[in-house]
PDB file of C-alpha atoms in Angstrom:
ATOM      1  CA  UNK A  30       0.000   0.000   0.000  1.00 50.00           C
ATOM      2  CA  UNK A  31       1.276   3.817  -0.469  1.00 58.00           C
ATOM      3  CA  UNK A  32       1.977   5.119   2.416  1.00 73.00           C
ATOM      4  CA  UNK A  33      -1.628   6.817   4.061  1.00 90.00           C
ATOM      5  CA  UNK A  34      -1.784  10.188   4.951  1.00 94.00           C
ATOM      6  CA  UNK A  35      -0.942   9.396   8.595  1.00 96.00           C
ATOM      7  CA  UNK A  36       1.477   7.412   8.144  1.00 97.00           C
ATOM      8  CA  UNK A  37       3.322  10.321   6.620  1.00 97.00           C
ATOM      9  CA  UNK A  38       2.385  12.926   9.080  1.00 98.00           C
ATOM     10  CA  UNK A  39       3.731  10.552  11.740  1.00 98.00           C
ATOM     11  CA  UNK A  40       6.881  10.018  10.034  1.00 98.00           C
ATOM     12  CA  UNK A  41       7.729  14.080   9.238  1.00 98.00           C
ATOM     13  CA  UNK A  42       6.660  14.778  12.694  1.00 98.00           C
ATOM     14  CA  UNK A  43       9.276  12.651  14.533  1.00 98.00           C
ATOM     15  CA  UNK A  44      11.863  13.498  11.644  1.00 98.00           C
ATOM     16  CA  UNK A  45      11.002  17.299  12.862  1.00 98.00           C
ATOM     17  CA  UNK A  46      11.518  16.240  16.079  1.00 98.00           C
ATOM     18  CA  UNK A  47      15.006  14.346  15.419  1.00 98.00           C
ATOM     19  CA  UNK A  48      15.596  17.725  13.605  1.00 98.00           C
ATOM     20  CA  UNK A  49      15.143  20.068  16.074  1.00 98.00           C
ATOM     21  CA  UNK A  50      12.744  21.154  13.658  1.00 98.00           C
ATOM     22  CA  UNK A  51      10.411  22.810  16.616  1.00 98.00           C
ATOM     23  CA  UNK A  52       7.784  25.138  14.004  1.00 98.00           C
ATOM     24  CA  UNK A  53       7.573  22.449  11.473  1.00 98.00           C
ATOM     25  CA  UNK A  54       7.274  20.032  14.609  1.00 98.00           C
ATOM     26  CA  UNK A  55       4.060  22.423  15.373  1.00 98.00           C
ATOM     27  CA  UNK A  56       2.514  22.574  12.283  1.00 98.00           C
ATOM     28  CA  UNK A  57       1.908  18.573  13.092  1.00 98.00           C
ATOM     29  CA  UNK A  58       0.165  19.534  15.854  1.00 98.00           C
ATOM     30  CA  UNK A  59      -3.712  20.454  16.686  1.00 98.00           C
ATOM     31  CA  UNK A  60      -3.789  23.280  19.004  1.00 98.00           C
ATOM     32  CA  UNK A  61      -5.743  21.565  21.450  1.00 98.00           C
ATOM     33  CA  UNK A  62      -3.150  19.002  21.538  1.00 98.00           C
ATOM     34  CA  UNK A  63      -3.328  16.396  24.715  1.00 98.00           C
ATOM     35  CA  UNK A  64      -0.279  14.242  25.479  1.00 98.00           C
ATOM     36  CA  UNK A  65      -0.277  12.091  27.893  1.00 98.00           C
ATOM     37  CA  UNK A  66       1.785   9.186  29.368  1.00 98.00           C
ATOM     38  CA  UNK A  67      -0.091   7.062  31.516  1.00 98.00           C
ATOM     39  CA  UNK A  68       2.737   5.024  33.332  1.00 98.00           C
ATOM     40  CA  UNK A  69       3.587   8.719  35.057  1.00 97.00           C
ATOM     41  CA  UNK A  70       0.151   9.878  35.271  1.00 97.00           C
ATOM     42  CA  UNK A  71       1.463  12.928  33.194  1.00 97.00           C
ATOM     43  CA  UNK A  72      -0.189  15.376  30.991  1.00 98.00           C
ATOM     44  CA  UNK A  73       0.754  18.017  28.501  1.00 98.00           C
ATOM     45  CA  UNK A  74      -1.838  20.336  27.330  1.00 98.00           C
ATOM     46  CA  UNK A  75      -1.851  22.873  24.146  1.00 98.00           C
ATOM     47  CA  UNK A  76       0.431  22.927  20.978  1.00 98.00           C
ATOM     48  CA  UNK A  77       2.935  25.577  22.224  1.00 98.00           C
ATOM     49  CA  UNK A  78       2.754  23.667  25.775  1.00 98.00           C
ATOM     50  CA  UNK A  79       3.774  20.853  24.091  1.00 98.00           C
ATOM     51  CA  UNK A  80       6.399  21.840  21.974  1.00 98.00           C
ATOM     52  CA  UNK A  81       7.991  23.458  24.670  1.00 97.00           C
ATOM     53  CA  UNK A  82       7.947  20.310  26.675  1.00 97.00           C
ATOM     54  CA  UNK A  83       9.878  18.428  23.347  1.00 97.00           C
ATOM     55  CA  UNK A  84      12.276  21.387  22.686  1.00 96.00           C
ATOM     56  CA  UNK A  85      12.967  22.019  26.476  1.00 94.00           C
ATOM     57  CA  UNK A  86      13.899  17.646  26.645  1.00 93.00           C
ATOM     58  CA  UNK A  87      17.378  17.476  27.923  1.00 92.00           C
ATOM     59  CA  UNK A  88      20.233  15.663  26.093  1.00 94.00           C
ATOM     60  CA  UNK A  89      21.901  15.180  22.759  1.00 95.00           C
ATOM     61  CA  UNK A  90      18.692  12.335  22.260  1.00 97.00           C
ATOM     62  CA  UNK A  91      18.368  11.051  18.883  1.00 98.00           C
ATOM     63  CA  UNK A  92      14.760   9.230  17.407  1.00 98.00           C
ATOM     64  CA  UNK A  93      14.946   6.370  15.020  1.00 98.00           C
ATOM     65  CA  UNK A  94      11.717   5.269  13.796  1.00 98.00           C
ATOM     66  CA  UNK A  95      10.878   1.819  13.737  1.00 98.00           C
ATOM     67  CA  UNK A  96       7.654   0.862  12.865  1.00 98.00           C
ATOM     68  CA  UNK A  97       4.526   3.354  11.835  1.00 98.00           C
ATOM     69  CA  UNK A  98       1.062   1.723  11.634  1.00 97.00           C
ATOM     70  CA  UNK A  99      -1.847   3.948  10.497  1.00 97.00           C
ATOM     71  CA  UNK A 100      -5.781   3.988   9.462  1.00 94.00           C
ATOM     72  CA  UNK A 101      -7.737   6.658   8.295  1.00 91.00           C
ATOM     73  CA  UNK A 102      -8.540   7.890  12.504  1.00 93.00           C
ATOM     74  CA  UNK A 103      -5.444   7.041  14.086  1.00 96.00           C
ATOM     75  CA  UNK A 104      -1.546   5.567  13.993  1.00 98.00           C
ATOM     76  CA  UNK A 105       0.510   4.201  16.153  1.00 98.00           C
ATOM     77  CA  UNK A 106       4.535   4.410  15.839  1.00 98.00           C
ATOM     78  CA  UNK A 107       7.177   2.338  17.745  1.00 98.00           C
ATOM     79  CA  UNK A 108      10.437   4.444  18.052  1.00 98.00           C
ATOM     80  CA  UNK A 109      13.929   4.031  19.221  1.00 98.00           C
ATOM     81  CA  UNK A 110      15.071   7.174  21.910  1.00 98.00           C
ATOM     82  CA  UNK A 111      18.971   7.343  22.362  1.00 98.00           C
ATOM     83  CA  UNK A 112      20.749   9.336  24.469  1.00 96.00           C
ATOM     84  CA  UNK A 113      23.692   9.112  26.126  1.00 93.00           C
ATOM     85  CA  UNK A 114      24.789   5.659  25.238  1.00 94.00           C
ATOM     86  CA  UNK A 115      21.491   4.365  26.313  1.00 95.00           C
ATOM     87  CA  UNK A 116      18.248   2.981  24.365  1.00 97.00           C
ATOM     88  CA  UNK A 117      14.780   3.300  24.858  1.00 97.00           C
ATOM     89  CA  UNK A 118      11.495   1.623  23.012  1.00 98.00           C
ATOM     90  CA  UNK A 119       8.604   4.732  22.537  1.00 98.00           C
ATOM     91  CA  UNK A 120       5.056   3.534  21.649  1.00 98.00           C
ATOM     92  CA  UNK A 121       2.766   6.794  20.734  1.00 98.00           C
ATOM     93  CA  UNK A 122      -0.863   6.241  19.720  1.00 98.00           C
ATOM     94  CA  UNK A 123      -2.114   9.222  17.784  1.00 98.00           C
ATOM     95  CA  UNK A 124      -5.572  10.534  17.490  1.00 98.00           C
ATOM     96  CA  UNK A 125      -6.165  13.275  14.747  1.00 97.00           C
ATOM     97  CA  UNK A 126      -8.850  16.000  13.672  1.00 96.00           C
ATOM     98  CA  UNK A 127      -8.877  17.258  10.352  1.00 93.00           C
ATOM     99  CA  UNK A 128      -5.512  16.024  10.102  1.00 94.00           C
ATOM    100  CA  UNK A 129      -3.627  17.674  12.776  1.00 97.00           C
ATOM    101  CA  UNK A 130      -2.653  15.242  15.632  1.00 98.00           C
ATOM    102  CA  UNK A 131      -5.554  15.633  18.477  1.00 98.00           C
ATOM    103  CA  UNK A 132      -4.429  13.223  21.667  1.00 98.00           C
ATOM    104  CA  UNK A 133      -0.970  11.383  22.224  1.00 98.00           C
ATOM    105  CA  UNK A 134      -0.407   8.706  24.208  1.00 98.00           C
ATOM    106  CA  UNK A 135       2.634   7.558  24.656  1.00 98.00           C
ATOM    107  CA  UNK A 136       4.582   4.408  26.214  1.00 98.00           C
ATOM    108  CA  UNK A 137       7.672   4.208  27.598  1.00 98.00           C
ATOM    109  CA  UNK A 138       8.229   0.033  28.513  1.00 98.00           C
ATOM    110  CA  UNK A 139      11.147  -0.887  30.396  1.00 97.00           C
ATOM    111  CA  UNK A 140      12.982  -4.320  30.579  1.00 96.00           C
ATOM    112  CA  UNK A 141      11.837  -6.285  33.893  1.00 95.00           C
ATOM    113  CA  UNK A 142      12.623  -9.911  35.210  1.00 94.00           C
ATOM    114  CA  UNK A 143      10.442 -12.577  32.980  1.00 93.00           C
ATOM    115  CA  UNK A 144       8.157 -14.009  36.284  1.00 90.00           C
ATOM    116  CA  UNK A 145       8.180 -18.135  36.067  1.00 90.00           C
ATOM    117  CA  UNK A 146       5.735 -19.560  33.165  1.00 91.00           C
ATOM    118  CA  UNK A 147       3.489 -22.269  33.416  1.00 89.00           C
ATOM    119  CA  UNK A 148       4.762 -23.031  29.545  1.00 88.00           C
ATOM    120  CA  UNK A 149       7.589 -24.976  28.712  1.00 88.00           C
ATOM    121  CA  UNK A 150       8.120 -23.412  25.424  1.00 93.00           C
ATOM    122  CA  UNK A 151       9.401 -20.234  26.507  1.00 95.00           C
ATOM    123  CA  UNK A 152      12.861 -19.180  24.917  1.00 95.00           C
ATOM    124  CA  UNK A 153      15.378 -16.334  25.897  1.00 94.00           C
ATOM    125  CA  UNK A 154      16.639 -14.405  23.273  1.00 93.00           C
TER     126      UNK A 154
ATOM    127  CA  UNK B   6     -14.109   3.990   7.405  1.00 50.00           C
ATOM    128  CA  UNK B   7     -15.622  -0.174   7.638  1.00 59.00           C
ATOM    129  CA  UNK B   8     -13.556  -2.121   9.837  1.00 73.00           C
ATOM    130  CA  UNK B   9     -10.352  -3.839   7.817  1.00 90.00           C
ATOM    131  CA  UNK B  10      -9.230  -7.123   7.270  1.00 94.00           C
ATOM    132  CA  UNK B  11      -6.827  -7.295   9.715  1.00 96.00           C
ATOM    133  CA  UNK B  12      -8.587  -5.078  12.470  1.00 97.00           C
ATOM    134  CA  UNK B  13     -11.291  -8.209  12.554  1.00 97.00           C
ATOM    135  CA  UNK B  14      -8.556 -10.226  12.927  1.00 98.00           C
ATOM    136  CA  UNK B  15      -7.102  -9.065  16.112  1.00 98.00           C
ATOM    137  CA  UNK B  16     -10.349  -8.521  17.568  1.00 98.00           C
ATOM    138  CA  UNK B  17     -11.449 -11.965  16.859  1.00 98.00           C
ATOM    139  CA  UNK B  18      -8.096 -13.258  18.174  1.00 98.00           C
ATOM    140  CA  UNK B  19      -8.419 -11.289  21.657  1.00 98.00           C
ATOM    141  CA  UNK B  20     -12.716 -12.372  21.700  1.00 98.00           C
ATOM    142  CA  UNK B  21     -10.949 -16.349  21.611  1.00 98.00           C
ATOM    143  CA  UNK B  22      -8.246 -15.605  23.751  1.00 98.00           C
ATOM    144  CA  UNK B  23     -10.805 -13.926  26.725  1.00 98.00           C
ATOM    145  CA  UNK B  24     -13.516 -16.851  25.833  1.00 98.00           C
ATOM    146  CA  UNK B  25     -10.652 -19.525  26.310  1.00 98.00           C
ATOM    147  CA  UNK B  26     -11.643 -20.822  22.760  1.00 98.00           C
ATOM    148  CA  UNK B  27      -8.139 -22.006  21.811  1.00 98.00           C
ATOM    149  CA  UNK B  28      -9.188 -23.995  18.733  1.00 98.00           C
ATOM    150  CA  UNK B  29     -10.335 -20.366  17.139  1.00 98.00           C
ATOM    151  CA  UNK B  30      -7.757 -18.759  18.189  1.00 98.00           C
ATOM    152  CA  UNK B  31      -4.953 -21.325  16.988  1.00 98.00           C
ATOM    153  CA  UNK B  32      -6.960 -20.388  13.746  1.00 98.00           C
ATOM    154  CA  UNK B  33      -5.326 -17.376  13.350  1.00 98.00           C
ATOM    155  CA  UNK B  34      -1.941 -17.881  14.077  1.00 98.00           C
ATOM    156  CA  UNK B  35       0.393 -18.485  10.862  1.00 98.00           C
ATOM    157  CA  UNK B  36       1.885 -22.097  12.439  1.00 98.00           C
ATOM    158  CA  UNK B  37       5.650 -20.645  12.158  1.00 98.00           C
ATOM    159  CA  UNK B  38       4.339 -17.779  14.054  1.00 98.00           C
ATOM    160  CA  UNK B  39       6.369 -15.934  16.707  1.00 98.00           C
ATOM    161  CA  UNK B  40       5.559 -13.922  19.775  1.00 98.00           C
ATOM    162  CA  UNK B  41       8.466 -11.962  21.256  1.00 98.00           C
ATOM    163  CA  UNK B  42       8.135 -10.019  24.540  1.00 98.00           C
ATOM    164  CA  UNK B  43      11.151  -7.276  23.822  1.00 98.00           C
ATOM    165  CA  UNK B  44      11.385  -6.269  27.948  1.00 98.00           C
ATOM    166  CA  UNK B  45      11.994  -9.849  29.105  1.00 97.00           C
ATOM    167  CA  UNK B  46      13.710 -11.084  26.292  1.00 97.00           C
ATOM    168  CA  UNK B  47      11.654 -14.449  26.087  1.00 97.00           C
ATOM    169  CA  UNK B  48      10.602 -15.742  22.459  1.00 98.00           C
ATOM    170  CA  UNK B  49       7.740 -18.537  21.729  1.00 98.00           C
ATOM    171  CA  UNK B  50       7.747 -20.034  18.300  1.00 98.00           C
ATOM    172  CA  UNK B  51       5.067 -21.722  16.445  1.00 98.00           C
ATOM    173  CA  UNK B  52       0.952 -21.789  16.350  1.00 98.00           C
ATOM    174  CA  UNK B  53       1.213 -25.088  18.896  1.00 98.00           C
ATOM    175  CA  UNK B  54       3.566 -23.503  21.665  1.00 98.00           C
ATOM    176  CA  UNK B  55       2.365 -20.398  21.399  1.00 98.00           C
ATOM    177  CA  UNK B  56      -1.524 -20.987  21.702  1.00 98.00           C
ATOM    178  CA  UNK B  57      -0.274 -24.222  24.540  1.00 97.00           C
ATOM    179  CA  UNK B  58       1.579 -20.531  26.450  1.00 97.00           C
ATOM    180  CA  UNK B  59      -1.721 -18.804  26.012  1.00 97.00           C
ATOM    181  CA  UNK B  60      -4.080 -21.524  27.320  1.00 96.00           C
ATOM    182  CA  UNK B  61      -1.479 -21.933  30.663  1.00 95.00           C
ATOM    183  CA  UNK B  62      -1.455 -18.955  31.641  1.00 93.00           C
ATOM    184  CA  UNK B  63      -2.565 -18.741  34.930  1.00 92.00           C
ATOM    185  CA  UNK B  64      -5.471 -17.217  36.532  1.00 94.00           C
ATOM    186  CA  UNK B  65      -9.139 -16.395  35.717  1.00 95.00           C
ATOM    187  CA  UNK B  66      -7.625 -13.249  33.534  1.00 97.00           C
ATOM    188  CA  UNK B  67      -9.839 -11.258  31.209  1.00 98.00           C
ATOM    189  CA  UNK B  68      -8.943  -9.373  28.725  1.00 98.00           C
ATOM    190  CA  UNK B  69     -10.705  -5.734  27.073  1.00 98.00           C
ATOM    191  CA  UNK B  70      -9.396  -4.390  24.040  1.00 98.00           C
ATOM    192  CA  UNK B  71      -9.221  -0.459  23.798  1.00 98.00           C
ATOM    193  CA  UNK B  72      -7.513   0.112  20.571  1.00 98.00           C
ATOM    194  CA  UNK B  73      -6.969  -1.941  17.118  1.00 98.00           C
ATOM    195  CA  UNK B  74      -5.224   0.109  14.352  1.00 98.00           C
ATOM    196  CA  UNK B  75      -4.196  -1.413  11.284  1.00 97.00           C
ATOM    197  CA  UNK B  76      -3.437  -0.953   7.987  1.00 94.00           C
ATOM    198  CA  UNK B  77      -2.895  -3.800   5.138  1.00 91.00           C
ATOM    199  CA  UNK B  78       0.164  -5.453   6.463  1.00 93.00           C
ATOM    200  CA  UNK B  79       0.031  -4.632  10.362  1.00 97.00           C
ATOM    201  CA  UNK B  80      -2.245  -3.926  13.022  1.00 98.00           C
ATOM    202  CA  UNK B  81      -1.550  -3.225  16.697  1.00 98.00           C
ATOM    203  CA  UNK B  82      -4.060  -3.222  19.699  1.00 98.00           C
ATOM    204  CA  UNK B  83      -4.063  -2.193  23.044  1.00 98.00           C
ATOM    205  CA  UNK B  84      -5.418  -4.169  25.797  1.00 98.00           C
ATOM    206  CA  UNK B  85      -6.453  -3.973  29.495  1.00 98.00           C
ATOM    207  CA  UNK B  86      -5.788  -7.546  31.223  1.00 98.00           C
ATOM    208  CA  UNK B  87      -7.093  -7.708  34.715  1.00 98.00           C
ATOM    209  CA  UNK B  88      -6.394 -10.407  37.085  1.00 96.00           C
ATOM    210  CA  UNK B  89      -7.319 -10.638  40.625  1.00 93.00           C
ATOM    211  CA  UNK B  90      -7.859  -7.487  40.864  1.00 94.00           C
ATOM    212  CA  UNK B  91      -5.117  -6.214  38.946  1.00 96.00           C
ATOM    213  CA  UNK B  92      -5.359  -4.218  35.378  1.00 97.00           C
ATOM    214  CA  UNK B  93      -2.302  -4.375  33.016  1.00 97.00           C
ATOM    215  CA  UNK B  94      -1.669  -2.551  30.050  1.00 98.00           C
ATOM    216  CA  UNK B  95      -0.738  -5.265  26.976  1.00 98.00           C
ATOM    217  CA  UNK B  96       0.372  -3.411  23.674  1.00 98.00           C
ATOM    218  CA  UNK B  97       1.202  -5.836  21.051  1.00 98.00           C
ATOM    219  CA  UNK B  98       2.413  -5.467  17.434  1.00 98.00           C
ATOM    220  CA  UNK B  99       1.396  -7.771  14.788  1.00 98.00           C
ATOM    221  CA  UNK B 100       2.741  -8.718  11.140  1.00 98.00           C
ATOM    222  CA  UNK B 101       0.469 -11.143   9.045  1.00 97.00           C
ATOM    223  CA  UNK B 102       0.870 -13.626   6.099  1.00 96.00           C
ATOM    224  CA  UNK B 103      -1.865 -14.264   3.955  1.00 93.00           C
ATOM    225  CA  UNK B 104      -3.980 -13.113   6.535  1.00 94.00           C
ATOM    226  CA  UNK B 105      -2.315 -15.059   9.629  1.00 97.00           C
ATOM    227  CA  UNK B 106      -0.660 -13.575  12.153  1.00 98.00           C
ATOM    228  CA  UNK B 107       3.166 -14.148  11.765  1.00 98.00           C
ATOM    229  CA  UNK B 108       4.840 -12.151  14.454  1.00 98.00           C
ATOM    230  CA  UNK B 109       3.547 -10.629  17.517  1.00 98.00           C
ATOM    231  CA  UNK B 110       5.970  -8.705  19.565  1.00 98.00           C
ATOM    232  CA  UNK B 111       4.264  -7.693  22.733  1.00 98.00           C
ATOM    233  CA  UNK B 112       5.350  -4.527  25.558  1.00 98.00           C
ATOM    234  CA  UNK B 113       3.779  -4.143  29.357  1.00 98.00           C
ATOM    235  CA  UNK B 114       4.493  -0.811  30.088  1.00 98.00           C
ATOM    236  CA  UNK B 115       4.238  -0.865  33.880  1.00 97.00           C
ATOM    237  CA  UNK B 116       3.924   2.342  36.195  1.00 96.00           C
ATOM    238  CA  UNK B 117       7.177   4.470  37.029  1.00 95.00           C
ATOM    239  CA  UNK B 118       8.248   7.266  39.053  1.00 94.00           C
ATOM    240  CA  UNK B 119       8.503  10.704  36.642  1.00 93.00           C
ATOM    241  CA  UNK B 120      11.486  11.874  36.662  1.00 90.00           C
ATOM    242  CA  UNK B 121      12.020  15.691  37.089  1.00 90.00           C
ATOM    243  CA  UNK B 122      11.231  17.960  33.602  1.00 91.00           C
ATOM    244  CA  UNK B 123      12.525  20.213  32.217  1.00 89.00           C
ATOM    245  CA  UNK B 124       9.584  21.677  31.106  1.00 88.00           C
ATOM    246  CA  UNK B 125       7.014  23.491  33.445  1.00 88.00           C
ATOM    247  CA  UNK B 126       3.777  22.769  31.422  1.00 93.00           C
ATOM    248  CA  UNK B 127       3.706  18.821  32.879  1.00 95.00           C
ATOM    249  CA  UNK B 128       0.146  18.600  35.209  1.00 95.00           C
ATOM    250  CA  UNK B 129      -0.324  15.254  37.137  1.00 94.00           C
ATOM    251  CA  UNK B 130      -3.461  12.950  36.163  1.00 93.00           C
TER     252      UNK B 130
END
């Protein structure tokens, strides 16, 4: 399939983002814009709020985008943050109006001990 | 826009998973499929293992999807899994082959402390 509308937006607005790219990161952005990351129980309200909160992010942090999936309401990406030395798996879910990206939610899932499984046909990897 | 091919998919695949119906749900699974759970580093390979991990896991779990998005090669979905009392956020990617699901690779993003921001436009939820 071509790449969807969505798809693309998602892609330009993390390559703004990579960028430094902070009024082209914007124009991606609905000016009601909510992010919010449930793990923290944090919230971000407002386009300028919220490109503030990006620009002000501390660190020489590079994104590398690994995976966008996309319909016609919403997309989901899967990124990799580095920084420092160190690596981190992102998982946004976007909501849009008209276009513009409406709500964020974003993921932020750490490694943790597997617990013991009742299966026997569990590898490591 | 009507629900796609794959979106019906995953639903139908977390319906047999909550409803214990293993035989339906080994239906979708490609039978080289692989699930891969990034954060523990644990792999399960093929539609036998995989649905024999599912159908041992313990406790009287249920399982509510909140989000499918997909598009004509992926889909990912977010679910709530409660357990004794316990909810869970499950977000899993998925890659088909003619129309079975060939690789799932599956986060639990668990609650953390936030660290401190640079930015002042963060509210609590």
């Amino acid at each position: 399939m071509a790449e969807s509308m969505h798809e693309r937006t998602i892609r330009r607005y993390w390559e703004a983002a990579d960028r430094r790219n902070w009024d082209i990161f914007a124009g991606f952005l609905h000016e009601q814009v909510e992010y919010t990351l449930p793990q923290t129980r944090e919230r971000v309200r407002g386009r300028t709020a919220f490109t503030e909160f990006n620009a002000s992010f501390p660190g020489d942090w590079r994104i590398e985008v690994q995976s966008v999936t996309a319909d016609d309401r919403t997309a989901v990406s899967k990124i990799t943050f580095r920084c420092d030395g160190k690596e981190e798996t992102g998982i946004s879910f976007f909501e849009f109006d008209a276009g513009r990206i409406r709500r964020i939610t974003e993921y932020w899932p750490a490694p943790y001990h597997p617990p013991v499984r009742a299966s026997g046909s569990v590898e490591r990897i």
